[in-house]
Coordinates of C-alpha atoms in Angstrom, one line a residue:
X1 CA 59.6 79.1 73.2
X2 CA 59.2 82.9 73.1
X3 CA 59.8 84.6 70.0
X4 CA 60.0 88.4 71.2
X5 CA 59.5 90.7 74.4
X6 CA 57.6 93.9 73.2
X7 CA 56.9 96.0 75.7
X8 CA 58.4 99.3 78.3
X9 CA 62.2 99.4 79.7
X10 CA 61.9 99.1 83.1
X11 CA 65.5 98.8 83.8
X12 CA 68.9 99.1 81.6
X13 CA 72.2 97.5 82.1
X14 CA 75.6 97.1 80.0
X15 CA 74.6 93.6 79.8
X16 CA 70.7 93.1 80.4
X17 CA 67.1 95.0 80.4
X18 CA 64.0 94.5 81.9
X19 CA 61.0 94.7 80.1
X20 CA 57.6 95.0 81.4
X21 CA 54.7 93.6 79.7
X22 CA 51.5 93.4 81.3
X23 CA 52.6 94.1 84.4
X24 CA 55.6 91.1 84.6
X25 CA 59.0 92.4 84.3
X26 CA 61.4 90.6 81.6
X27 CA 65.1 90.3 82.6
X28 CA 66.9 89.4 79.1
X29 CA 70.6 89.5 78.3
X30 CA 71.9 91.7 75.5
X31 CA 74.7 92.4 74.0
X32 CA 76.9 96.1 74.7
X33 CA 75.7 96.9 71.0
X34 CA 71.8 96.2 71.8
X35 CA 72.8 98.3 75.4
X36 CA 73.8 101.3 72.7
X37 CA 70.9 101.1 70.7
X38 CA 68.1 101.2 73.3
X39 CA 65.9 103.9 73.8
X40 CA 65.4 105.2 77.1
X41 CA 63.9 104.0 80.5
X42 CA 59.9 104.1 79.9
X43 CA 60.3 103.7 75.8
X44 CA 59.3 101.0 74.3
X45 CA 61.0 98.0 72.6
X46 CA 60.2 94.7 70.5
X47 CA 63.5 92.3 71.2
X48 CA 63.7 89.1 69.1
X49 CA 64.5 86.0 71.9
X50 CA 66.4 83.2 72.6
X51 CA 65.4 81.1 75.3
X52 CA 67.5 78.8 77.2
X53 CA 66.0 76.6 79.7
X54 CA 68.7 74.8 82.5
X55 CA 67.7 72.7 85.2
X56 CA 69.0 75.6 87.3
X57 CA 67.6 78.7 85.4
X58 CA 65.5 80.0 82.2
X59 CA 67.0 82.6 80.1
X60 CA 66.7 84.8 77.9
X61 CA 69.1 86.5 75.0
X62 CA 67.6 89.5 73.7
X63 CA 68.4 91.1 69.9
X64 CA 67.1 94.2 67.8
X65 CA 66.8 92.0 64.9
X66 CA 65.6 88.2 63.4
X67 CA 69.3 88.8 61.5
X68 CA 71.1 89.2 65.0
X69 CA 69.6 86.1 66.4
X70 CA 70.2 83.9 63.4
X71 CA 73.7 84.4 63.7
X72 CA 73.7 84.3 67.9
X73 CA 72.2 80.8 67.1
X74 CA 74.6 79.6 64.6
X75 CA 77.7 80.6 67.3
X76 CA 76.2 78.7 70.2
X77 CA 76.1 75.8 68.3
X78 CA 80.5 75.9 67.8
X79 CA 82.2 74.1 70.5
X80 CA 83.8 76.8 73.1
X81 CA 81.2 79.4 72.5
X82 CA 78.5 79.5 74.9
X83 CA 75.6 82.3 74.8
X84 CA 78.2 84.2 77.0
X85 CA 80.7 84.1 74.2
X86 CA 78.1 85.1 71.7
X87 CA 77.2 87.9 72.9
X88 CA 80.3 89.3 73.5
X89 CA 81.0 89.0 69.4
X90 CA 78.1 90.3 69.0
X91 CA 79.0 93.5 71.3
X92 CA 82.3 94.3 68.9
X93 CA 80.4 93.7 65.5
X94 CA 77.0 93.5 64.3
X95 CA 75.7 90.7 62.7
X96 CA 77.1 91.8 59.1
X97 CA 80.6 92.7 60.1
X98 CA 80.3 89.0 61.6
X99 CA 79.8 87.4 58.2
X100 CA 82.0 89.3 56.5
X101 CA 84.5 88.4 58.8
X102 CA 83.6 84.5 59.0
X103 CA 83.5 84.4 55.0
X104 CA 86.6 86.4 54.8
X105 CA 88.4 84.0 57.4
X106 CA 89.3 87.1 59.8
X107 CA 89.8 85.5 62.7
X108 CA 91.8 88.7 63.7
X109 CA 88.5 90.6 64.2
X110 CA 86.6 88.6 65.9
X111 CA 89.1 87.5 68.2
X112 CA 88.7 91.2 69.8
X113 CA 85.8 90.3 71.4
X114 CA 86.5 89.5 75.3
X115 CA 87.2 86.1 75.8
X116 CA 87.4 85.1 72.0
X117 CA 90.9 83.7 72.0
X118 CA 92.4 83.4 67.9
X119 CA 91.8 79.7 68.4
X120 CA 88.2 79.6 69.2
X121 CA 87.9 82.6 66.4
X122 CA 89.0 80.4 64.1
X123 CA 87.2 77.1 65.3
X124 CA 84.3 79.5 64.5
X125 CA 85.0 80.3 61.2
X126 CA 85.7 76.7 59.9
X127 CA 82.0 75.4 61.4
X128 CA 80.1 78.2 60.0
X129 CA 81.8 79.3 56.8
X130 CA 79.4 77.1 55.0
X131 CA 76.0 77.8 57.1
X132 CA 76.3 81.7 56.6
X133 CA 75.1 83.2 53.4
X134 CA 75.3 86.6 51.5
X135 CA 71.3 86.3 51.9
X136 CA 71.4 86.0 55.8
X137 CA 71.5 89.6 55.8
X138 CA 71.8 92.6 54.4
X139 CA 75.2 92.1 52.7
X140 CA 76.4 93.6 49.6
X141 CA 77.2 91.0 47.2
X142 CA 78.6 93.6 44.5
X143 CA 82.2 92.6 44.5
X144 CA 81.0 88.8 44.2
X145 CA 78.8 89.7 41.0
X146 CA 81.8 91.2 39.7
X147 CA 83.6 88.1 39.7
X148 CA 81.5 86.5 37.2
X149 CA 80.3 89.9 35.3
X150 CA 83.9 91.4 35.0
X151 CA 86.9 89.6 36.0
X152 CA 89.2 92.6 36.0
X153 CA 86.5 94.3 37.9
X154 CA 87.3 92.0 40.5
X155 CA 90.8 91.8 40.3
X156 CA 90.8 95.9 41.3
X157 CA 88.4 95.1 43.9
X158 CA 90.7 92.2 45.5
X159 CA 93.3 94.4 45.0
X160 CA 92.0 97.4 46.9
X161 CA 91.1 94.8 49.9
X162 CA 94.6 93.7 49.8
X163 CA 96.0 97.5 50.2
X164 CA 93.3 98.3 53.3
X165 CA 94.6 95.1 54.9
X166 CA 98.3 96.0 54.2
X167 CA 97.3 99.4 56.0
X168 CA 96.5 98.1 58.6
X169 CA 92.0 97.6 58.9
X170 CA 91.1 94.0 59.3
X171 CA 90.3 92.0 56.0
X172 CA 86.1 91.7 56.9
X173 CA 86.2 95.3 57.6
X174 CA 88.3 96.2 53.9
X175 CA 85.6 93.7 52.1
X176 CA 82.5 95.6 54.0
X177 CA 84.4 98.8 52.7
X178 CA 84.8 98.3 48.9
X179 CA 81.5 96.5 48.7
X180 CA 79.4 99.6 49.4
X181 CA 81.4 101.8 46.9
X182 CA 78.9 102.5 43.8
X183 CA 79.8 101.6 40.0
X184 CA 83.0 99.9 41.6
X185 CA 82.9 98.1 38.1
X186 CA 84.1 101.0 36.9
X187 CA 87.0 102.1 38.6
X188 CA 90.8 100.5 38.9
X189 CA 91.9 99.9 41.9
X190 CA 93.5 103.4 43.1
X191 CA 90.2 104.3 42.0
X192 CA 88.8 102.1 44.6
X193 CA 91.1 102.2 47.1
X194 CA 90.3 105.8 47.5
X195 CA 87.0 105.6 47.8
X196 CA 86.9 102.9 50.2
X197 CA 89.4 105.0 52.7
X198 CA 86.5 108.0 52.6
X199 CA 84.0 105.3 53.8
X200 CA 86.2 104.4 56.6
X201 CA 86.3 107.7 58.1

């Protein structure tokens, strides 16, 4: 119904704004990460919506980008996650980390959002594992390529996601981490592992 709020902060909360535009104030829900990434009272913002229309209220879900709400949208739609639920998986990870993690199967890291039990993480990943892409965002596919470029390339790439998840970082998180490393056809996995450890900190 509406597609995006542009217009001046009136008001900022951890979990809403207000935004004014022509003179009618806005009150839309956000996420802790879209809280963080707000400019001040009186600045101005474009917010991509989602509106939800009850017979006892209208809504609506506020995100920095078309990317965030595409994937707010896909959550909704899995049995046990309400907007509410969304938005609080959307306050420990952006909408990247999310995919990784969904197409990695970590239900570890998304189950540290508040109120995302390991069940319902999981629940999550089976119903959306095959409606996210690579091409929903701006994910690296690098270490995918590799797979069908250079098998032993992507043997020390697995491998150097194995070691970050034996250390301890979650498995969506270690993939995220060795797929930004550059010429990572080119290195063994020590090589990579390395690398990906500098990114991290």
């Amino acid at each position: 119904m509406i597609a995006y709020v542009k217009g001046e902060i009136a008001e900022i909360a951890e979990d809403n704004v207000v935004i004014e535009v022509g003179g009618i104030g806005y009150n839309i829900k956000i996420s802790a990460r879209v809280a963080q990434g707000l400019p001040g009272i009186g600045g101005q913002i474009k917010l991509h919506t989602y509106t939800l229309v009850r017979e006892d209220a209208f809504l609506l879900y506020g995100f920095l980008t078309k990317s965030d709400l595409d994937i707010f949208k896909k959550c909704i739609t899995v049995n046990g996650i309400g907007p509410k639920g969304a938005l609080a998986i959307l306050s420990v990870m952006d909408a990247d980390a999310l995919r990784y993690a969904i197409l990695s199967g970590d239900a570890k890291a998304i189950s540290k959002a508040p109120g995302i039990g390991a069940r319902t993480a999981e629940r999550l990943i089976l119903d959306l594992k095959d409606k996210v892409s690579f091409d929903d965002g701006m994910i690296d596919r690098e270490i995918y390529a590799n797979q069908a470029a250079s098998p032993q390339a992507d043997g020390a790439a697995k491998e150097a996601v194995e070691a970050l998840v034996a250390l301890g970082y979650g498995q969506a998180e270690s993939l995220q981490a060795v797929s930004r490393i550059l010429d990572a056809e080119t290195m063994d996995s020590g090589a990579l592992l390395k690398a990906a450890l500098k990114t991290m900190f």
